Short mmCIF file of C-alpha atoms in Angstrom, two decimals:
data_model
loop_
_atom_site.label_atom_id
_atom_site.label_comp_id
_atom_site.label_asym_id
_atom_site.label_seq_id
_atom_site.Cartn_x
_atom_site.Cartn_y
_atom_site.Cartn_z
CA LYS C 1 79.68 67.08 149.91
CA GLN C 2 77.26 64.16 149.59
CA LEU C 3 76.58 65.06 145.94
CA GLY C 4 80.30 64.80 145.19
CA VAL C 5 80.49 61.40 146.87
CA GLU C 6 77.49 60.11 144.91
CA LEU C 7 78.90 61.44 141.63
CA ALA C 8 82.22 59.74 142.29
CA LYS C 9 80.50 56.44 143.12
CA ASP C 10 78.30 56.61 140.02
CA LEU C 11 81.26 57.45 137.80
CA HIS C 12 83.23 54.54 139.23
CA LYS C 13 80.30 52.17 138.70
CA PHE C 14 79.87 53.40 135.11
CA LEU C 15 83.57 52.95 134.31
CA GLN C 16 83.69 49.46 135.83
CA SER C 17 80.67 48.03 134.02
CA PRO C 18 80.75 47.28 130.31
CA ASP C 19 78.30 49.23 128.16
CA PRO C 20 75.82 46.67 126.82
CA ASP C 21 74.66 49.11 124.13
CA GLY C 22 78.13 50.14 122.96
CA GLU C 23 78.35 47.59 120.16
CA ARG C 24 74.83 48.42 118.97
CA ILE C 25 75.66 52.12 118.88
CA LEU C 26 78.87 51.44 116.95
CA GLN C 27 76.99 49.36 114.38
CA GLU C 28 74.42 52.14 113.94
CA TRP C 29 77.16 54.71 113.35
CA LYS C 30 78.80 52.40 110.82
CA GLN C 31 75.52 52.27 108.89
CA TRP C 32 75.38 56.07 108.69
CA ALA C 33 79.02 56.57 107.69
CA ASP C 34 79.80 57.51 104.09
CA TRP C 35 82.51 54.94 103.40
CA ASP C 36 83.18 56.32 99.89
CA MET C 37 83.81 59.90 100.99
CA VAL C 38 87.33 61.24 100.54
CA LEU C 39 88.55 63.00 103.68
CA VAL C 40 91.20 65.72 103.58
CA MET C 41 93.63 65.78 106.49
CA ARG C 42 94.62 69.17 107.79
CA ASP C 43 98.05 69.74 109.29
CA THR C 44 99.71 67.59 106.64
CA PRO C 45 102.08 69.20 104.14
CA GLU C 46 99.98 68.41 101.08
CA ARG C 47 96.55 68.04 102.73
CA GLU C 48 96.67 64.27 102.41
CA ARG C 49 93.51 62.63 101.06
CA VAL C 50 92.32 59.48 102.84
CA ARG C 51 89.33 57.13 102.88
CA MET C 52 87.72 55.75 106.01
CA VAL C 53 87.98 51.96 106.28
CA GLY C 54 87.02 51.33 109.89
CA MET C 55 85.46 52.75 113.01
CA LEU C 56 86.70 51.86 116.51
CA PRO C 57 84.58 51.57 119.68
CA ASP C 58 86.28 54.61 121.23
CA GLY C 59 85.22 56.89 118.35
CA ARG C 60 88.48 56.93 116.43
CA ILE C 61 88.50 55.95 112.78
CA GLU C 62 90.83 53.96 110.58
CA VAL C 63 91.81 55.61 107.32
CA VAL C 64 93.94 54.63 104.34
CA GLY C 65 95.91 57.18 102.33
CA GLU C 66 94.81 57.44 98.70
CA LYS C 67 98.36 58.09 97.52
CA ASP C 68 100.45 55.75 99.66
CA GLY C 69 97.96 53.20 101.04
CA VAL C 70 99.23 53.73 104.60
CA LYS C 71 96.67 52.90 107.28
CA GLN C 72 96.31 55.28 110.23
CA ILE C 73 94.04 55.51 113.26
CA LEU C 74 92.82 59.06 113.85
CA VAL C 75 90.29 61.27 115.56
CA SER C 76 88.01 63.48 113.49
CA ASP C 77 89.95 66.64 114.39
CA TYR C 78 92.48 65.80 111.67
CA PHE C 79 90.09 66.65 108.82
CA VAL C 80 89.02 69.89 107.15
#
C-alpha cells in the first residue's frame, strides 16, 4: 500500500514540475533528424509523401505534403 502511495506522490510531483532538460533533449533530437528524408504516410489513399519541417516537445512532428503543401502535425505511427 505504501509503495502505491509513494508512486502516486512521485508521479504527481513529476507532472507538476517542468522538465529542465526537455528543451535540451528536443534540440538534440532535432540535430539527429534527417530533415531531407521523404516520409511515406500509411493509411492514406495514395501513400502520401511528406517532408518533416518541425518537431514538437511532446514528440509529434510537423510535416508538409510534397504534392499539396498542406502542413500536418502527426505521430510517427503514420509512416511506413
